[in-house]
PDB file of C-alpha atoms in Angstrom:
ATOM      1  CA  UNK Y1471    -154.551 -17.635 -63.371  1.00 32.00           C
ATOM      2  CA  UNK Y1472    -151.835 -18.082 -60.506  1.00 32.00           C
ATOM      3  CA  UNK Y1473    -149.016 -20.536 -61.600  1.00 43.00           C
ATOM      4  CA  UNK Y1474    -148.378 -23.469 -63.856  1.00 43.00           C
ATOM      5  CA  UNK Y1475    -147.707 -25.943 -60.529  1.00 36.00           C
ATOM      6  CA  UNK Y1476    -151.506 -24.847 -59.358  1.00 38.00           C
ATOM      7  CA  UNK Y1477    -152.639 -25.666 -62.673  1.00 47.00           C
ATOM      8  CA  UNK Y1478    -151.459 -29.112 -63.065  1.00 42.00           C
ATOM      9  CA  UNK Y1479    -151.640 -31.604 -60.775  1.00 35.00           C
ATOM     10  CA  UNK Y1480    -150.215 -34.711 -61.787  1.00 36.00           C
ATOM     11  CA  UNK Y1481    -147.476 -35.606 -63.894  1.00 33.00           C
ATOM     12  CA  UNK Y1482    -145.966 -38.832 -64.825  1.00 30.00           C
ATOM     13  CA  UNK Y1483    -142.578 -39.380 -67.252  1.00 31.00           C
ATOM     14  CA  UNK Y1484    -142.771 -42.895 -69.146  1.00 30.00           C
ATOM     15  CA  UNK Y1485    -142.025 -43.607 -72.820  1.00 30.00           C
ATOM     16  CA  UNK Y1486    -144.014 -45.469 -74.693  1.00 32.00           C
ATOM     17  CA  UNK Y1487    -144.648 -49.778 -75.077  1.00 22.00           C
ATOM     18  CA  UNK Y1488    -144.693 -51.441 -78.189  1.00 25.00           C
ATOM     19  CA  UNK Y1489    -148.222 -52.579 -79.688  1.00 25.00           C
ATOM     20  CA  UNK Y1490    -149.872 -53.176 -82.715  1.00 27.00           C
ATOM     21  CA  UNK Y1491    -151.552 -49.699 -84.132  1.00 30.00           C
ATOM     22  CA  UNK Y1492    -155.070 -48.750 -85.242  1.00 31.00           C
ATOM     23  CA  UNK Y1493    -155.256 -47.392 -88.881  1.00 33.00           C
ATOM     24  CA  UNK Y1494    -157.324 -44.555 -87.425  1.00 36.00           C
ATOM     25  CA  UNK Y1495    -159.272 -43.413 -84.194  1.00 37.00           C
ATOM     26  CA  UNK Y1496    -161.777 -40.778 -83.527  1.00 41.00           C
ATOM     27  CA  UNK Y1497    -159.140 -38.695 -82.846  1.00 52.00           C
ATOM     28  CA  UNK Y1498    -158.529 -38.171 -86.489  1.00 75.00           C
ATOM     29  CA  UNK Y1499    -154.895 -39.668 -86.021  1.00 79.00           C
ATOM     30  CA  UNK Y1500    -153.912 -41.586 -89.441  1.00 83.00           C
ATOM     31  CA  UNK Y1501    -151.490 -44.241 -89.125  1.00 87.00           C
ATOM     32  CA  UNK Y1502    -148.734 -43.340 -91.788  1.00 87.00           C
ATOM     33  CA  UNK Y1503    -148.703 -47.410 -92.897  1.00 81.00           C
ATOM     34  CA  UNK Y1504    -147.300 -46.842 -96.426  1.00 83.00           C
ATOM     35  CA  UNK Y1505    -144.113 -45.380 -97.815  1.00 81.00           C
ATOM     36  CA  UNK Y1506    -146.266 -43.421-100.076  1.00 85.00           C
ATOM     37  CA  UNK Y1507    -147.954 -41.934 -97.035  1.00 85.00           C
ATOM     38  CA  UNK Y1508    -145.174 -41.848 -94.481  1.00 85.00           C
ATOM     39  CA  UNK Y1509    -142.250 -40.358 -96.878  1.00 89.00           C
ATOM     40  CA  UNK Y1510    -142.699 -36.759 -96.617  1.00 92.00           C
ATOM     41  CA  UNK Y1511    -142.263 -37.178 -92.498  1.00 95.00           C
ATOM     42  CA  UNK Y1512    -138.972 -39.987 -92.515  1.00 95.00           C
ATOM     43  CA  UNK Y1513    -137.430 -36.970 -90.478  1.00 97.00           C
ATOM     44  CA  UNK Y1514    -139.281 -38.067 -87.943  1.00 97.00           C
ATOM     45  CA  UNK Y1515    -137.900 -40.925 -85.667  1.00 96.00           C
ATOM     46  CA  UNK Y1516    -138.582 -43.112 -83.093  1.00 96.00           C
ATOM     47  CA  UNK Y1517    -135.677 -43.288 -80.098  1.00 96.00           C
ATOM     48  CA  UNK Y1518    -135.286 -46.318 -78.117  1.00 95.00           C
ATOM     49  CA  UNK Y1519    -133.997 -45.802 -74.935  1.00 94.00           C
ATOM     50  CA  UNK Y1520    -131.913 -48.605 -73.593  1.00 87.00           C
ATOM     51  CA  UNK Y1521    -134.811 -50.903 -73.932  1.00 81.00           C
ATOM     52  CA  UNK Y1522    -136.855 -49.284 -71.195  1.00 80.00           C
ATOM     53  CA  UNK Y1523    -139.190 -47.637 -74.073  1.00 90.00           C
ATOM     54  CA  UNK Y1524    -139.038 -45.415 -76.527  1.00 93.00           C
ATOM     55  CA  UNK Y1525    -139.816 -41.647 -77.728  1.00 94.00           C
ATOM     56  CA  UNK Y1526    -140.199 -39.698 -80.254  1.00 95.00           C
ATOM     57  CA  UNK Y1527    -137.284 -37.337 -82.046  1.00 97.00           C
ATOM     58  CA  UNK Y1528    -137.164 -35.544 -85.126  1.00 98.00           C
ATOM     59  CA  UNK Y1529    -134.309 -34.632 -87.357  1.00 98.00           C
ATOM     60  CA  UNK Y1530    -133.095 -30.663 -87.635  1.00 98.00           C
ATOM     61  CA  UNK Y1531    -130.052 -31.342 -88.961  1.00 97.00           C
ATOM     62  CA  UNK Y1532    -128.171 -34.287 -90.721  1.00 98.00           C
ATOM     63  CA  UNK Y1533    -126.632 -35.053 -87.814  1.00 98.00           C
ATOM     64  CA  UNK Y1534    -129.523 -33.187 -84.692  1.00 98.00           C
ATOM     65  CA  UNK Y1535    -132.409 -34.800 -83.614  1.00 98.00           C
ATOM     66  CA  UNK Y1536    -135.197 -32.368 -81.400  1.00 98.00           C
ATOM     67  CA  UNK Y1537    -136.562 -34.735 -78.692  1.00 97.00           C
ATOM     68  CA  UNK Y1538    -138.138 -34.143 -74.914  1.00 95.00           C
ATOM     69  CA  UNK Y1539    -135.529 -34.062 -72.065  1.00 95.00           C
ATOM     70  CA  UNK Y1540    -137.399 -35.829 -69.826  1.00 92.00           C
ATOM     71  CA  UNK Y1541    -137.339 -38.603 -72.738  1.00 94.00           C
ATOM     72  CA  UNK Y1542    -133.033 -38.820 -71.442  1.00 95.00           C
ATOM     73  CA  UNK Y1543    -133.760 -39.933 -67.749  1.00 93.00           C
ATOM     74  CA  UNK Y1544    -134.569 -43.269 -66.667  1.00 89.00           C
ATOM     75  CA  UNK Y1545    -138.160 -43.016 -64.931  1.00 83.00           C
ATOM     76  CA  UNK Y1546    -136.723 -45.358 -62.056  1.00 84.00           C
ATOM     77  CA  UNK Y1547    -133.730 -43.927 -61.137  1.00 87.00           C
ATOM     78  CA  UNK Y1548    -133.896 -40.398 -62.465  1.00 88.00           C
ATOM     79  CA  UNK Y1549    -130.355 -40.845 -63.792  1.00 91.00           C
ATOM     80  CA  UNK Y1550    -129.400 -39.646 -66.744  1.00 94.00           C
ATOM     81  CA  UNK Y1551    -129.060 -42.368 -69.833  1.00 94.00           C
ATOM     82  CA  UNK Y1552    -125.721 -43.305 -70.876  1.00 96.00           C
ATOM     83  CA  UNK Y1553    -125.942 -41.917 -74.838  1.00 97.00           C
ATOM     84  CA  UNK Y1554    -124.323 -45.176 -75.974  1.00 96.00           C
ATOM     85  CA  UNK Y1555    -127.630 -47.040 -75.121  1.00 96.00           C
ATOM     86  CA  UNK Y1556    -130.255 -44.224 -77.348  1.00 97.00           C
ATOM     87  CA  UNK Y1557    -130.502 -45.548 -80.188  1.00 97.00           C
ATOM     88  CA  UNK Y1558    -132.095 -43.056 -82.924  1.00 98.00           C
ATOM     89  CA  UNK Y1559    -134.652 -44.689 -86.057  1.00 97.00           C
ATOM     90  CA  UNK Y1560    -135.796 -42.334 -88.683  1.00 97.00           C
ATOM     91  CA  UNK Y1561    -138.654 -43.288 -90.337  1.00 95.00           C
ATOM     92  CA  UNK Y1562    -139.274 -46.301 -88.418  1.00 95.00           C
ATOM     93  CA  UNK Y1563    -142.544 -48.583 -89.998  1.00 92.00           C
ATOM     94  CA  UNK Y1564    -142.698 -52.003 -90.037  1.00 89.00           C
ATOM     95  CA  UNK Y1565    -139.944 -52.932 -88.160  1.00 93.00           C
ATOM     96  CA  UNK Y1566    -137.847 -51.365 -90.417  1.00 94.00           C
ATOM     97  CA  UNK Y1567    -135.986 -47.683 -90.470  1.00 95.00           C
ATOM     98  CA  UNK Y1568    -135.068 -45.083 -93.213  1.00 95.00           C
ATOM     99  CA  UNK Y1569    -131.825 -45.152 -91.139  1.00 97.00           C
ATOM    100  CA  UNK Y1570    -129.751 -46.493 -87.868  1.00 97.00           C
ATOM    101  CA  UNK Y1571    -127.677 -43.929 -85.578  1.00 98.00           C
ATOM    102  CA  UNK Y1572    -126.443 -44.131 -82.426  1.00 98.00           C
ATOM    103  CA  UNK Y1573    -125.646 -40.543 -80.654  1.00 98.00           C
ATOM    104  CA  UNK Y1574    -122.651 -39.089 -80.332  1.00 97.00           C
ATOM    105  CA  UNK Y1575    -123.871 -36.451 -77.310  1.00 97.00           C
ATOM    106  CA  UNK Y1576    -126.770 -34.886 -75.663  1.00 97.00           C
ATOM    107  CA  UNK Y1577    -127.908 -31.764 -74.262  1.00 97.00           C
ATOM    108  CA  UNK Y1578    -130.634 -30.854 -72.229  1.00 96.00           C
ATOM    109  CA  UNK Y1579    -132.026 -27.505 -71.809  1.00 95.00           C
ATOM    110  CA  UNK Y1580    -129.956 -25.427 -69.189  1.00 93.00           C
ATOM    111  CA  UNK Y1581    -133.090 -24.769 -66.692  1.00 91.00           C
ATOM    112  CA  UNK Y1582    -134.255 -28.632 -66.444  1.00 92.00           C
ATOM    113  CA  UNK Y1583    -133.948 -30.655 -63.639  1.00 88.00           C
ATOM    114  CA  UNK Y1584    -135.495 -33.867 -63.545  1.00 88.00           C
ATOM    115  CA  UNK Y1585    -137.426 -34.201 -60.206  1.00 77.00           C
ATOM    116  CA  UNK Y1586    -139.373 -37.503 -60.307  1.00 63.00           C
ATOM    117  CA  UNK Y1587    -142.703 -38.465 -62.416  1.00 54.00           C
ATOM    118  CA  UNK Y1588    -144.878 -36.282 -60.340  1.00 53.00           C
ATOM    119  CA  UNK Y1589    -143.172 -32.924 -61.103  1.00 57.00           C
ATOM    120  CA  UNK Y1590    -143.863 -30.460 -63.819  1.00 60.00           C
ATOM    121  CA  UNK Y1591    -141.851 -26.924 -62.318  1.00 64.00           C
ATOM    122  CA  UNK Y1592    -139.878 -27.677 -65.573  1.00 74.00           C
ATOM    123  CA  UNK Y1593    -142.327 -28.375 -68.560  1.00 83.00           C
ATOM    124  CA  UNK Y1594    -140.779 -25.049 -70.244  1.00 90.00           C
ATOM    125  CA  UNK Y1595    -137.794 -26.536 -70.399  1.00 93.00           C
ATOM    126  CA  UNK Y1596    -138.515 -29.682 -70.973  1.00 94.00           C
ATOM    127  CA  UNK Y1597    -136.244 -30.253 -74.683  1.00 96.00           C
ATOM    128  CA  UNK Y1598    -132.799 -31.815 -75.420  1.00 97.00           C
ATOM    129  CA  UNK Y1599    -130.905 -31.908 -78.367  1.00 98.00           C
ATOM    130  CA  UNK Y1600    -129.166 -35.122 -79.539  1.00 98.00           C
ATOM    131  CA  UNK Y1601    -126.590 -34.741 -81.758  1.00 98.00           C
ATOM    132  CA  UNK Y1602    -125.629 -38.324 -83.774  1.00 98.00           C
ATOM    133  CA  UNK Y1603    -122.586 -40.330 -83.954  1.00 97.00           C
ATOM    134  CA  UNK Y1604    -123.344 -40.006 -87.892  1.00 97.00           C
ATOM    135  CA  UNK Y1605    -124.846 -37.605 -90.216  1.00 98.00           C
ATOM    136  CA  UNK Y1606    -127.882 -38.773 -91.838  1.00 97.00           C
ATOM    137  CA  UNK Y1607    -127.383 -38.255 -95.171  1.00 95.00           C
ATOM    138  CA  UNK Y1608    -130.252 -39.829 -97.603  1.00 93.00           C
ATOM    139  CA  UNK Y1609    -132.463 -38.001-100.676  1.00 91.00           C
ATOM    140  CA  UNK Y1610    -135.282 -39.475 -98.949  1.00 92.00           C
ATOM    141  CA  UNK Y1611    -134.887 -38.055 -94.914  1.00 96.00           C
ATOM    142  CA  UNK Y1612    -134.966 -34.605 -95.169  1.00 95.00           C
ATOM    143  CA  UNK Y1613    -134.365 -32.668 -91.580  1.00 97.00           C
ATOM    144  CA  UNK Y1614    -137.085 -30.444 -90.768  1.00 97.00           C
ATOM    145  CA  UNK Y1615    -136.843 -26.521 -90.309  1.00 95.00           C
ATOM    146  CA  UNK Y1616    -137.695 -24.827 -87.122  1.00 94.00           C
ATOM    147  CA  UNK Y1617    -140.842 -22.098 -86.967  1.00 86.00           C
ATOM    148  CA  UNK Y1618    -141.837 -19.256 -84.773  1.00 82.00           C
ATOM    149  CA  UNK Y1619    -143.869 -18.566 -82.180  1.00 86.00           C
ATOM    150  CA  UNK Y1620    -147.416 -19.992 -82.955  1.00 90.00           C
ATOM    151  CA  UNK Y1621    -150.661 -17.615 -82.100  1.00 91.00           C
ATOM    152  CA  UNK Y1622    -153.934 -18.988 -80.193  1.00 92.00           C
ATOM    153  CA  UNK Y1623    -155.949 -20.888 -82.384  1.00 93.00           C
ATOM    154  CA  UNK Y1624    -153.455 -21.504 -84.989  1.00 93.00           C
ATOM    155  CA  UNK Y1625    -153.684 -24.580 -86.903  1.00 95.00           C
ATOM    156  CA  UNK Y1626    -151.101 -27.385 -85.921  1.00 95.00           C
ATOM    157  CA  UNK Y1627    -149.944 -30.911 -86.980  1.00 95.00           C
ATOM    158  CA  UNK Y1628    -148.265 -33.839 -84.963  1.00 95.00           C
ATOM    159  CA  UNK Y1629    -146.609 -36.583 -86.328  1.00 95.00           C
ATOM    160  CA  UNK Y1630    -145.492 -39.664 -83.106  1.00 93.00           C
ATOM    161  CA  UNK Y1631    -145.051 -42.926 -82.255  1.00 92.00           C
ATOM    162  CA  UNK Y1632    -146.944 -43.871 -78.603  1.00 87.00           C
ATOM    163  CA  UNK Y1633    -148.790 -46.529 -76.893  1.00 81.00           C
ATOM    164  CA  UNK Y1634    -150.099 -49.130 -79.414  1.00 81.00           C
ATOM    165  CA  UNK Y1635    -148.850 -47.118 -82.835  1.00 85.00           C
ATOM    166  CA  UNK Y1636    -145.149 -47.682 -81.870  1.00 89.00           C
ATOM    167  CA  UNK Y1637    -144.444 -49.711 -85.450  1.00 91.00           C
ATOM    168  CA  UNK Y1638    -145.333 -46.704 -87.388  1.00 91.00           C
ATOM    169  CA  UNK Y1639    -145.914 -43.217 -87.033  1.00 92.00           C
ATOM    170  CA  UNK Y1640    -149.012 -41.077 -86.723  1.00 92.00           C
ATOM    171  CA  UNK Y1641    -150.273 -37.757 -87.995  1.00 93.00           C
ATOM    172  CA  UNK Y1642    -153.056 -35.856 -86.617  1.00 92.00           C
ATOM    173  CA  UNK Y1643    -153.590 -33.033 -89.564  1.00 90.00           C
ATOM    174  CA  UNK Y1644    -155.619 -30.455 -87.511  1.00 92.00           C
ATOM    175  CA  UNK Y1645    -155.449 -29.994 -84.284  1.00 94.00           C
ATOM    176  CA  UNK Y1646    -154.929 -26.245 -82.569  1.00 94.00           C
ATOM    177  CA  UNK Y1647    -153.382 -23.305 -79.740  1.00 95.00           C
ATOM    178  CA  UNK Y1648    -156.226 -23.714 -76.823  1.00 93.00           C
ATOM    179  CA  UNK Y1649    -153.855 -21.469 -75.026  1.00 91.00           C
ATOM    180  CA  UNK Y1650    -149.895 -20.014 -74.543  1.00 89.00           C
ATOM    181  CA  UNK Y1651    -147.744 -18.648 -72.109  1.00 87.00           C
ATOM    182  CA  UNK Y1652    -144.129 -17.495 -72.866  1.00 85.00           C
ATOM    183  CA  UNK Y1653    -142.355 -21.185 -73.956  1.00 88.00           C
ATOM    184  CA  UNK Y1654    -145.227 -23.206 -73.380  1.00 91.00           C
ATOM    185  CA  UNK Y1655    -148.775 -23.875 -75.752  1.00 93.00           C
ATOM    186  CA  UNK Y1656    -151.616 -26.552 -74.398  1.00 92.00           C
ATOM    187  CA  UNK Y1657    -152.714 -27.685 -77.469  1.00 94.00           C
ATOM    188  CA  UNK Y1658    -155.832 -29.777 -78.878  1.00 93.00           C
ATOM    189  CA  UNK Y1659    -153.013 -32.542 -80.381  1.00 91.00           C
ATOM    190  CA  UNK Y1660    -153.731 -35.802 -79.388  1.00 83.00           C
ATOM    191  CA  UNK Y1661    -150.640 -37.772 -77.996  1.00 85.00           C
ATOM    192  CA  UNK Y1662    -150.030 -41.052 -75.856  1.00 81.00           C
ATOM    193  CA  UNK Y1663    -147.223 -42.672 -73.695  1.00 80.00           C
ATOM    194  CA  UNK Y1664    -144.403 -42.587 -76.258  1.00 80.00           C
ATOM    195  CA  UNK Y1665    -145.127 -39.353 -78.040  1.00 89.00           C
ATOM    196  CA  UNK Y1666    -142.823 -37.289 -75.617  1.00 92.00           C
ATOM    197  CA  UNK Y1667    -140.515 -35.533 -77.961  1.00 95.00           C
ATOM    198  CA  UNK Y1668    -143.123 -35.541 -80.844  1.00 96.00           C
ATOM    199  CA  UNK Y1669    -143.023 -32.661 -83.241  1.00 96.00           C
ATOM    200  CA  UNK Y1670    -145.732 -29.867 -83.870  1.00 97.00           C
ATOM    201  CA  UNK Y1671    -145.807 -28.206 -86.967  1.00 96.00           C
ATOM    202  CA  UNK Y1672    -147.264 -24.948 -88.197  1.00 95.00           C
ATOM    203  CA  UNK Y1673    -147.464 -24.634 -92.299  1.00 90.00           C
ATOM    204  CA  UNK Y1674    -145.234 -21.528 -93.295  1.00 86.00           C
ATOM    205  CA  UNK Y1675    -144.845 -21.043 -97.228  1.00 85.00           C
ATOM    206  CA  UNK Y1676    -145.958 -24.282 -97.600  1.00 86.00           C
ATOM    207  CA  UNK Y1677    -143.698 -25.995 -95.163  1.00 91.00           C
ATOM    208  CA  UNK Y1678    -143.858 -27.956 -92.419  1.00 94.00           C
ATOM    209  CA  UNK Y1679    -141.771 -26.096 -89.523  1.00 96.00           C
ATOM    210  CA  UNK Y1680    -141.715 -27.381 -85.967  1.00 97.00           C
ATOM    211  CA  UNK Y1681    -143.417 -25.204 -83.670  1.00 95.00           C
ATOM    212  CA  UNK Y1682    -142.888 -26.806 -80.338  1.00 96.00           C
ATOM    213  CA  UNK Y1683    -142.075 -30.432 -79.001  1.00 96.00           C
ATOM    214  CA  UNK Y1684    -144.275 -32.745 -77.068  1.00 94.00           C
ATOM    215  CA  UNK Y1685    -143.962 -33.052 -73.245  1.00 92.00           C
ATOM    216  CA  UNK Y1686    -147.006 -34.589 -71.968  1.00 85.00           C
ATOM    217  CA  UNK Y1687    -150.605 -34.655 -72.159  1.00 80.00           C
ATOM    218  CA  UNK Y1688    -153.492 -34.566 -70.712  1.00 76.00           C
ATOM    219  CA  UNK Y1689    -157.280 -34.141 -70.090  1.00 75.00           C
ATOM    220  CA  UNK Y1690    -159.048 -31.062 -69.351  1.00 72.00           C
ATOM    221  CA  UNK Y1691    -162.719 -31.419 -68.584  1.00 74.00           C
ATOM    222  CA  UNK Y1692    -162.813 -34.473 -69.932  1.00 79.00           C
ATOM    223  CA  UNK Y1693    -161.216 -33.290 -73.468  1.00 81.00           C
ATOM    224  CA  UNK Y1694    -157.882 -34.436 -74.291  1.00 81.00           C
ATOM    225  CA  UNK Y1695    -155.016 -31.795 -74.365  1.00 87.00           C
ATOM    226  CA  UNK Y1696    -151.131 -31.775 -74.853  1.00 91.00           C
ATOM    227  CA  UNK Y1697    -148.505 -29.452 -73.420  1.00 92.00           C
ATOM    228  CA  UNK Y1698    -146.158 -28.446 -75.989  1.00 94.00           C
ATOM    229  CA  UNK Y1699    -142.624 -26.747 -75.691  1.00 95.00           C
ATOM    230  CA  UNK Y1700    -142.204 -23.561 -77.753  1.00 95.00           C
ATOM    231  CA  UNK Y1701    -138.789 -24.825 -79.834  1.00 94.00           C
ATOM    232  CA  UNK Y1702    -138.328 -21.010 -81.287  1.00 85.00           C
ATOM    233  CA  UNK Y1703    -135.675 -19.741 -78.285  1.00 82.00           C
ATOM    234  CA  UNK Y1704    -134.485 -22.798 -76.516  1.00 93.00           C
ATOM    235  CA  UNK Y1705    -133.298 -24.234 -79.579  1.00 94.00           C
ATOM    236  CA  UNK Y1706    -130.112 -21.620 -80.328  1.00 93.00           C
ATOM    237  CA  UNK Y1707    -129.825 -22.501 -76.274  1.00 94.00           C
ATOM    238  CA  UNK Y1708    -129.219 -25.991 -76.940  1.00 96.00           C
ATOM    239  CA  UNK Y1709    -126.954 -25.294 -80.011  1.00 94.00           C
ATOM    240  CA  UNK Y1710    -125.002 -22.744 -77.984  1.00 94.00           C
ATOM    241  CA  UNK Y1711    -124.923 -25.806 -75.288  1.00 94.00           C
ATOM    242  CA  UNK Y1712    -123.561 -28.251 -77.692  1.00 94.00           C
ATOM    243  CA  UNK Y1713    -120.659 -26.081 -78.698  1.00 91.00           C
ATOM    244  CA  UNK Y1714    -119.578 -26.066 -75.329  1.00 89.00           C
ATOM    245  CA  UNK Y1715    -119.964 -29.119 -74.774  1.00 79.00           C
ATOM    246  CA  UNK Y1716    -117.028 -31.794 -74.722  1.00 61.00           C
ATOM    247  CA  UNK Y1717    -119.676 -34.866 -75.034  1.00 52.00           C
ATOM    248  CA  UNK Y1718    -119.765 -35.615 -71.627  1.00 49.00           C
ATOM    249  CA  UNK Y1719    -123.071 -34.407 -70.086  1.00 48.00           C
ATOM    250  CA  UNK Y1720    -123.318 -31.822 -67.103  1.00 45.00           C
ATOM    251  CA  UNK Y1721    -126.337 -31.770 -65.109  1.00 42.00           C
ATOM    252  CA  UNK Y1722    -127.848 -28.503 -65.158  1.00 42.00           C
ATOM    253  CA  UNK Y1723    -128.254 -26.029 -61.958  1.00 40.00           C
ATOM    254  CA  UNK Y1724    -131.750 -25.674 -60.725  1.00 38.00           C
ATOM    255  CA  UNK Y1725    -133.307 -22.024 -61.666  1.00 40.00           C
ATOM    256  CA  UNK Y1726    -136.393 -20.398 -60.812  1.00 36.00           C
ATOM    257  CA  UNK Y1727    -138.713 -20.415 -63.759  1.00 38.00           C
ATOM    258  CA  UNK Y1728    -142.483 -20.120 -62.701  1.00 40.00           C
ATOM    259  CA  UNK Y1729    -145.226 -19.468 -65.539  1.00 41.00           C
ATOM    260  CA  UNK Y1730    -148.607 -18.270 -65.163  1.00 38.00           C
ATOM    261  CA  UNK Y1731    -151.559 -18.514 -68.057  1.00 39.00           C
ATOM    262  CA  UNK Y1732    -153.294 -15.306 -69.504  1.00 39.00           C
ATOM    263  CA  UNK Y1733    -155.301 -16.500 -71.529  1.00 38.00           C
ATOM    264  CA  UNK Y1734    -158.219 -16.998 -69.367  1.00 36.00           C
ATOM    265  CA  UNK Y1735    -157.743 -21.380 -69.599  1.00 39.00           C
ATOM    266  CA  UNK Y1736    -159.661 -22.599 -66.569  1.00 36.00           C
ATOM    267  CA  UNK Y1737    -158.108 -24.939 -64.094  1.00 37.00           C
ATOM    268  CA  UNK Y1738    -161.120 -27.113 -63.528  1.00 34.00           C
ATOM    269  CA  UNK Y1739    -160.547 -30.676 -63.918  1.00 37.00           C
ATOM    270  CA  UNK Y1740    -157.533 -30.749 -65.611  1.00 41.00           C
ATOM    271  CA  UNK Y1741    -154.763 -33.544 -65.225  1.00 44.00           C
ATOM    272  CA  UNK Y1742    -151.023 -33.653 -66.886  1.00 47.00           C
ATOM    273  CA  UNK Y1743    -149.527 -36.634 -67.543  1.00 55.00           C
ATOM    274  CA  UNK Y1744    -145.623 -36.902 -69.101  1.00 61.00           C
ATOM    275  CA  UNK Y1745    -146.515 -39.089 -72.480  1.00 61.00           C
TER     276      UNK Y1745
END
């Protein structure tokens, strides 16, 4: 197929804008409007970035929350955001969250280096972990467990926030693998500006495990496609990064890290876009 950078063309990094959400689209997303509905996913979170926008981050631990790196730069500047002004919601519906945290620290994965909206050299490392200034601790926010790699074709679910559903989460119960390469799955998930960060599960024993995070999306002959980042090795990266890690960020080195598809996925009219 040649590499990832011939594949995609465009690329933009922007979190979402708050709206008022559709119940449902022809997607098949569901708006999670109820507690009844929504409480089996208050792990899942919305992030407000320093009142730029927002994305989406998802609880691992009492006190870890999975999110996009790209989702810790400011899209103007390319700086890194101060962690003081993140601001992480769980369960956030209504204008109203399961619980409040500020973060504590933040590390993004060690081969990412944010280049600008029109870059994408770094989609397969394109995660951070946040860790909070306080556990969560409540019977009804339960941190999700992480899965393992996910085959082609394999059944997936997303759960978000984006572009007019920012006041409640979504879930879009099937969607699937179109195609993999090591780190990195384009899925059939639908997402939107502010679903960077956005968790995809598999079902394993009956449990929802995240598969891979959100990074951006995208439409390939005129069908709309996401590009996902395998969580299943970059996640004991991040851990081992947080260890080290004083709570002052570092900017990470660049590193060669070109992909190429094998699964036969056809370039042809495809654009990537950083929801």
């Amino acid at each position: 197929m040649g590499r990832l950078t011939a594949f995609l063309f465009a690329a933009f990094a922007a979190a979402g804008i708050t709206s008022s959400a559709h119940a449902q689209d022809a997607t098949g997303l569901q708006k999670l409007a109820t507690l009844d509905q929504s409480k089996a996913w208050q792990g899942v979170g919305r992030l407000n970035l320093g009142g730029t926008g927002f994305c989406t981050g998802t609880l691992i631990a009492p006190d870890q929350v999975l999110t996009a790196a790209h989702c810790l730069f400011d899209a103007s500047t390319g700086i890194r955001m101060d962690d003081a002004d993140i601001e992480f919601l769980a369960g956030w519906r209504a204008g109203r969250a399961a619980a409040y945290r500020g973060v504590r620290q933040s590390v993004v994965h060690a081969g990412y280096v944010y280049k600008g909206r029109e870059n994408v050299d770094r989609v397969s490392s394109d995660i951070a972990l946040i860790q909070l200034d306080q556990p969560i601790r409540h019977p009804s926010i339960t941190p999700f467990e992480t899965g393992n790699q996910a085959r082609q074709g394999q059944e997936l679910q997303v759960v978000s926030y984006a572009k007019d559903r920012a006041e409640a989460p979504s879930i879009q119960q099937t969607c699937h693998v179109l195609a993999k390469d090591p780190g990195v799955y384009v899925t059939s998930c639908d997402v939107d500006f502010g679903a960077s960060g956005a968790p995809v599960f598999v079902m394993e024993d009956g449990k929802a495990r995240i598969m891979s995070v959100v990074s951006a999306k995208a439409e390939w002959n005129t069908r709309k496609v996401s590009l996902t980042v395998g969580v299943e090795d970059r996640l004991s990266e991040l851990l081992d990064q947080m260890e080290r890690s004083d709570g002052v960020f570092t900017r990470a080195k660049p590193q060669t890290n070109r992909l190429t598809f094998k699964s036969g996925l056809q370039p042809s009219g495809a654009r990537f876009v950083k929801p």
